[in-house]
DNA sequence: ATGGCTACGTACCGTAGA
């Protein structure tokens, strides 16, 4: 018995629905967190995901942002965005989902990009990260089995970048961002991907330009972090590069984890 | 050379992403 969770920045569900359907057909995960839907709630393709056996908790937005959680059964206590932080951008959806391994509190987030240090957007990123930290901390105090997943728009360490020296100090590589990531780990969360030996230069995003994917000039900016109670259940974590090779791909690849009882 | 591609809006380019 196992439970599989995945996160995927689809870069417009308007455009990417066929790829998402194809991917779910081949990867019938129990939970999928999506980011950058770029559509309002009323345009969410609920019928299509139900045909594939999922229910959806949606926090959409036209043009930019927008997140959703697909799941197999019941979701409750859904929270949209960060409590106490009036944000016009739809970036976070939190819900409790029942699984064969018990309830899991899922936080699915599209972190702020931040553009460049010194910009207003970078200031917004840091402010947003502070409020995200408070939200995650509160969820961990209230729930044992917590998952924080999504597009973090941060390289946690040099190994997560194709060019850590050349890009040092630029967006996704700044000390402020990595400090914010480290502060999430200080809550007790662990980066599922780094719990296992992994090939070097394994990334989750590649620029559409410059033959980024073909040259593997990428970043690992999509993560699944799990709470201590889930750590003994973690069996594996991997990034599925396959859909990045399909026609009209998202620039991000899905990240997955498999959870199960250690003795089964 | 800091571009190169893709998505969106309402456009035939500018903004944004990362």
Short mmCIF file of C-alpha atoms (C1' of nucleotides) in Angstrom, two decimals:
data_model
loop_
_atom_site.label_atom_id
_atom_site.label_comp_id
_atom_site.label_asym_id
_atom_site.label_seq_id
_atom_site.Cartn_x
_atom_site.Cartn_y
_atom_site.Cartn_z
CA UNK A 1 0.00 0.00 0.00
CA UNK A 2 1.45 3.31 -1.03
CA UNK A 3 0.46 6.91 -1.56
CA UNK A 4 2.01 9.02 -4.29
CA UNK A 5 2.02 12.81 -4.24
CA UNK A 6 3.20 15.11 -7.00
CA UNK A 7 3.72 18.79 -7.71
CA UNK A 8 3.84 20.37 -11.16
CA UNK A 9 4.00 23.96 -12.36
CA UNK A 10 1.94 23.55 -15.52
CA UNK A 11 2.49 27.11 -16.85
CA UNK A 12 -1.13 27.71 -17.93
CA UNK A 13 -3.71 24.97 -17.51
CA UNK A 14 -5.52 26.55 -20.47
CA UNK A 15 -2.69 25.42 -22.68
CA UNK A 16 -1.48 22.39 -20.72
CA UNK A 17 -4.66 20.45 -19.92
CA UNK A 18 -3.94 17.79 -22.57
CA UNK A 19 -0.45 17.22 -21.19
CA UNK A 20 -1.77 17.05 -17.63
CA UNK A 21 -4.37 14.50 -18.68
CA UNK A 22 -1.79 12.44 -20.53
CA UNK A 23 0.59 12.59 -17.58
CA UNK A 24 -2.07 11.57 -15.05
CA UNK A 25 -3.04 8.67 -17.28
CA UNK A 26 0.53 7.37 -17.04
CA UNK A 27 1.04 8.54 -13.44
CA UNK A 28 -2.19 7.96 -11.48
CA UNK A 29 -0.91 9.80 -8.40
CA UNK A 30 -3.10 10.17 -5.33
CA UNK A 31 -2.50 13.92 -5.09
CA UNK A 32 -1.34 16.48 -7.64
CA UNK A 33 -0.55 20.06 -6.65
CA UNK A 34 -0.49 22.37 -9.66
CA UNK A 35 0.79 25.92 -9.94
CA UNK A 36 0.49 28.72 -12.48
CA UNK A 37 -2.97 27.73 -13.64
CA UNK A 38 -3.38 31.19 -15.19
CA UNK A 39 -7.16 30.80 -15.21
CA UNK A 40 -10.01 31.93 -12.95
CA UNK A 41 -12.00 29.42 -10.90
CA UNK A 42 -14.90 29.41 -13.34
CA UNK A 43 -12.64 28.24 -16.14
CA UNK A 44 -11.10 25.37 -14.19
CA UNK A 45 -11.66 22.13 -16.16
CA UNK A 46 -13.45 20.34 -13.33
CA UNK A 47 -15.31 17.93 -15.61
CA UNK A 48 -12.08 16.82 -17.23
CA UNK A 49 -10.30 16.07 -13.96
CA UNK A 50 -13.39 14.29 -12.59
CA UNK A 51 -13.38 12.06 -15.65
CA UNK A 52 -9.91 10.99 -14.58
CA UNK A 53 -11.06 10.22 -11.07
CA UNK A 54 -10.06 13.35 -9.20
CA UNK A 55 -11.71 16.00 -7.14
CA UNK A 56 -10.17 19.46 -7.13
CA UNK A 57 -9.65 22.27 -4.66
CA UNK A 58 -9.01 25.38 -6.73
CA UNK A 59 -7.67 28.85 -6.05
CA UNK A 60 -7.52 30.35 -9.50
CA UNK A 61 -6.61 33.69 -10.98
CA UNK A 62 -6.81 35.00 -14.51
CA UNK A 63 -3.58 35.65 -16.41
CA UNK A 64 -1.07 34.90 -13.65
CA UNK A 65 -0.65 32.61 -10.65
CA UNK A 66 -3.43 30.23 -9.58
CA UNK A 67 -3.00 26.92 -7.73
CA UNK A 68 -5.03 23.74 -7.28
CA UNK A 69 -4.94 20.41 -5.47
CA UNK A 70 -6.25 17.29 -7.19
CA UNK A 71 -7.03 14.36 -4.93
CA UNK A 72 -8.91 11.06 -4.91
CA UNK A 73 -11.29 11.34 -1.98
CA UNK A 74 -12.27 13.93 0.58
CA UNK A 75 -10.65 17.26 1.31
CA UNK A 76 -11.52 19.51 4.22
CA UNK A 77 -10.42 22.67 5.99
CA UNK A 78 -9.40 24.31 2.74
CA UNK A 79 -7.51 27.57 3.18
CA UNK A 80 -6.83 29.89 0.28
CA UNK A 81 -3.76 32.13 0.42
CA UNK A 82 -1.84 33.05 3.57
CA UNK A 83 -3.94 33.93 6.62
CA UNK A 84 -3.31 37.44 7.83
CA UNK A 85 -1.59 38.52 4.64
CA UNK A 86 -3.73 40.39 2.13
CA UNK A 87 -2.26 39.21 -1.15
CA UNK A 88 -3.91 40.01 -4.47
CA UNK A 89 -2.08 37.05 -6.05
CA UNK A 90 -3.44 33.47 -5.75
CA UNK A 91 -0.38 31.53 -4.65
CA UNK A 92 -1.24 29.09 -1.86
CA UNK A 93 -3.92 26.49 -1.23
CA UNK A 94 -3.93 24.35 1.90
CA UNK A 95 -6.18 21.36 2.56
CA UNK A 96 -6.41 18.17 4.58
CA UNK A 97 -6.76 15.11 2.37
CA UNK A 98 -7.67 11.64 3.58
CA UNK A 99 -5.28 8.92 2.37
CA UNK A 100 -4.70 5.25 3.20
CA UNK A 101 -1.87 6.51 5.38
CA UNK A 102 -4.17 8.83 7.29
CA UNK A 103 -4.90 12.50 6.91
CA UNK A 104 -2.21 14.61 5.31
CA UNK A 105 -2.17 18.40 5.61
CA UNK A 106 -1.11 19.61 2.15
CA UNK A 107 0.24 23.07 1.46
CA UNK A 108 0.57 23.72 -2.27
CA UNK A 109 2.39 26.95 -3.11
CA UNK A 110 3.57 29.00 -6.04
CA UNK A 111 6.39 31.05 -4.52
CA UNK A 112 7.04 34.57 -5.74
CA UNK A 113 9.58 34.82 -8.54
CA UNK A 114 11.20 38.02 -7.33
CA UNK A 115 12.76 39.13 -10.64
CA UNK A 116 16.03 40.53 -9.24
CA UNK A 117 17.51 41.65 -5.92
CA UNK A 118 16.77 45.29 -5.20
CA UNK A 119 13.46 45.37 -7.04
CA UNK A 120 9.99 45.82 -5.60
CA UNK A 121 9.23 42.25 -6.65
CA UNK A 122 12.18 40.97 -4.64
CA UNK A 123 10.92 42.86 -1.58
CA UNK A 124 7.50 41.30 -2.16
CA UNK A 125 9.16 37.88 -2.35
CA UNK A 126 10.87 38.32 1.00
CA UNK A 127 7.71 39.61 2.63
CA UNK A 128 5.69 36.75 1.17
CA UNK A 129 8.27 34.23 2.38
CA UNK A 130 7.98 35.58 5.92
CA UNK A 131 4.22 35.07 5.91
CA UNK A 132 4.52 31.65 4.30
CA UNK A 133 6.88 30.60 7.09
CA UNK A 134 4.33 31.65 9.72
CA UNK A 135 1.58 29.71 7.92
CA UNK A 136 3.68 26.55 7.62
CA UNK A 137 4.70 26.81 11.25
CA UNK A 138 1.06 27.06 12.31
CA UNK A 139 0.12 24.06 10.16
CA UNK A 140 2.90 21.99 11.69
CA UNK A 141 1.77 22.89 15.19
CA UNK A 142 -1.76 21.74 14.36
CA UNK A 143 -1.01 18.67 12.21
CA UNK A 144 1.54 15.84 12.36
CA UNK A 145 1.55 14.76 8.72
CA UNK A 146 2.34 17.91 6.74
CA UNK A 147 3.55 18.30 3.17
CA UNK A 148 4.76 21.60 1.68
CA UNK A 149 5.10 21.32 -2.05
CA UNK A 150 5.23 23.51 -5.09
CA UNK A 151 7.33 25.82 -7.19
CA UNK A 152 9.64 27.40 -4.62
CA UNK A 153 11.52 29.64 -7.08
CA UNK A 154 14.64 29.10 -4.93
CA UNK A 155 17.69 26.93 -5.41
CA UNK A 156 18.25 25.54 -1.92
CA UNK A 157 21.97 25.02 -2.52
CA UNK A 158 24.60 25.15 -5.24
CA UNK A 159 23.86 21.57 -6.29
CA UNK A 160 20.41 22.73 -7.39
CA UNK A 161 21.76 24.99 -10.14
CA UNK A 162 23.43 24.27 -13.46
CA UNK A 163 25.77 27.25 -12.94
CA UNK A 164 25.98 28.05 -9.23
CA UNK A 165 29.06 30.27 -9.55
CA UNK A 166 27.99 32.19 -12.63
CA UNK A 167 24.54 32.77 -11.18
CA UNK A 168 25.58 33.41 -7.59
CA UNK A 169 23.64 36.30 -6.10
CA UNK A 170 21.14 36.44 -8.95
CA UNK A 171 17.47 35.59 -8.55
CA UNK A 172 16.86 32.06 -7.20
CA UNK A 173 20.46 32.08 -5.93
CA UNK A 174 20.51 34.88 -3.35
CA UNK A 175 21.43 34.47 0.33
CA UNK A 176 18.03 35.90 1.32
CA UNK A 177 16.15 33.24 -0.63
CA UNK A 178 18.32 30.40 0.61
CA UNK A 179 17.97 31.67 4.16
CA UNK A 180 14.19 31.56 3.77
CA UNK A 181 14.44 27.99 2.50
CA UNK A 182 16.67 27.05 5.44
CA UNK A 183 14.17 28.56 7.85
CA UNK A 184 11.51 26.19 6.50
CA UNK A 185 13.84 23.26 7.18
CA UNK A 186 14.38 24.58 10.71
CA UNK A 187 10.69 23.91 11.33
CA UNK A 188 11.54 20.23 10.99
CA UNK A 189 10.64 19.76 7.34
CA UNK A 190 13.00 17.77 5.13
CA UNK A 191 13.58 18.01 1.39
CA UNK A 192 12.31 14.62 0.19
CA UNK A 193 14.58 14.68 -2.86
CA UNK A 194 17.75 14.93 -0.76
CA UNK A 195 16.80 12.00 1.46
CA UNK A 196 18.13 9.69 -1.24
CA UNK A 197 21.22 9.50 -3.43
CA UNK A 198 20.46 11.45 -6.60
CA UNK A 199 22.28 11.92 -9.88
CA UNK A 200 24.16 15.19 -10.11
CA UNK A 201 22.57 17.98 -12.11
CA UNK A 202 19.03 16.78 -11.61
CA UNK A 203 16.74 19.74 -12.20
CA UNK A 204 13.01 20.51 -12.35
CA UNK A 205 12.99 23.60 -14.59
CA UNK A 206 14.76 24.51 -17.82
CA UNK A 207 14.52 27.79 -19.73
CA UNK A 208 12.62 27.58 -22.99
CA UNK A 209 15.43 29.60 -24.57
CA UNK A 210 19.01 28.72 -25.33
CA UNK A 211 18.27 25.02 -25.76
CA UNK A 212 18.13 24.94 -21.98
CA UNK A 213 16.63 21.48 -21.69
CA UNK A 214 18.79 19.91 -24.37
CA UNK A 215 21.91 21.27 -22.64
CA UNK A 216 20.50 20.47 -19.17
CA UNK A 217 20.95 24.09 -18.14
CA UNK A 218 18.32 23.90 -15.44
CA UNK A 219 17.46 24.60 -11.84
CA UNK A 220 15.88 22.47 -9.16
CA UNK A 221 13.27 24.90 -7.86
CA UNK A 222 10.30 22.55 -7.38
CA UNK A 223 10.26 20.74 -4.06
CA UNK A 224 8.31 18.44 -1.78
CA UNK A 225 9.08 18.99 1.90
CA UNK A 226 7.68 16.59 4.49
CA UNK A 227 7.20 16.75 8.23
CA UNK A 228 9.04 14.41 10.68
CA UNK A 229 6.02 12.11 11.08
CA UNK A 230 6.11 11.34 7.34
CA UNK A 231 9.85 10.76 7.11
CA UNK A 232 9.69 7.04 8.09
CA UNK A 233 7.06 6.55 5.39
CA UNK A 234 9.09 8.13 2.58
CA UNK A 235 10.14 5.52 0.05
CA UNK A 236 11.42 7.59 -2.85
CA UNK A 237 11.43 10.97 -4.54
CA UNK A 238 12.05 11.66 -8.17
CA UNK A 239 11.61 14.17 -10.99
CA UNK A 240 9.82 13.03 -14.14
CA UNK A 241 11.57 14.65 -17.11
CA UNK A 242 9.38 12.85 -19.66
CA UNK A 243 6.69 15.52 -20.15
CA UNK A 244 9.38 18.16 -20.67
CA UNK A 245 10.15 16.35 -23.93
CA UNK A 246 6.57 16.37 -25.19
CA UNK A 247 5.24 18.96 -27.65
CA UNK A 248 4.32 22.30 -26.07
CA UNK A 249 5.75 21.38 -22.67
CA UNK A 250 5.62 23.30 -19.44
CA UNK A 251 9.08 24.60 -18.61
CA UNK A 252 8.78 22.69 -15.30
CA UNK A 253 8.83 18.93 -14.72
CA UNK A 254 6.72 17.14 -12.09
CA UNK A 255 8.28 16.11 -8.77
CA UNK A 256 6.87 13.01 -7.05
CA UNK A 257 7.16 11.19 -3.75
CA UNK A 258 5.98 7.74 -2.76
CA UNK A 259 4.93 7.12 0.84
CA UNK A 260 4.15 3.75 2.43
CA UNK A 261 4.33 1.75 5.60
CA UNK A 262 7.95 0.71 6.19
CA UNK A 263 7.03 -2.95 6.78
CA UNK A 264 4.75 -3.44 3.79
"C1'" DA B 1 25.43 39.95 -27.35
"C1'" DT B 2 22.04 39.45 -21.04
"C1'" DG B 3 19.18 37.84 -26.39
"C1'" DG B 4 17.43 33.37 -27.58
"C1'" DC B 5 11.05 31.00 -25.79
"C1'" DT B 6 6.27 30.86 -24.23
"C1'" DA B 7 1.81 32.72 -22.38
"C1'" DC B 8 -1.23 36.55 -21.80
"C1'" DG B 9 -3.85 40.65 -22.94
"C1'" DT B 10 -5.97 43.23 -26.75
"C1'" DA B 11 -1.92 43.48 -29.41
"C1'" DC B 12 0.45 43.02 -33.79
"C1'" DC B 13 4.07 44.73 -28.80
"C1'" DG B 14 4.84 45.03 -23.79
"C1'" DT B 15 4.97 42.38 -19.51
"C1'" DA B 16 6.21 38.39 -17.02
"C1'" DG B 17 8.26 34.26 -16.09
"C1'" DA B 18 12.96 32.10 -13.98
#
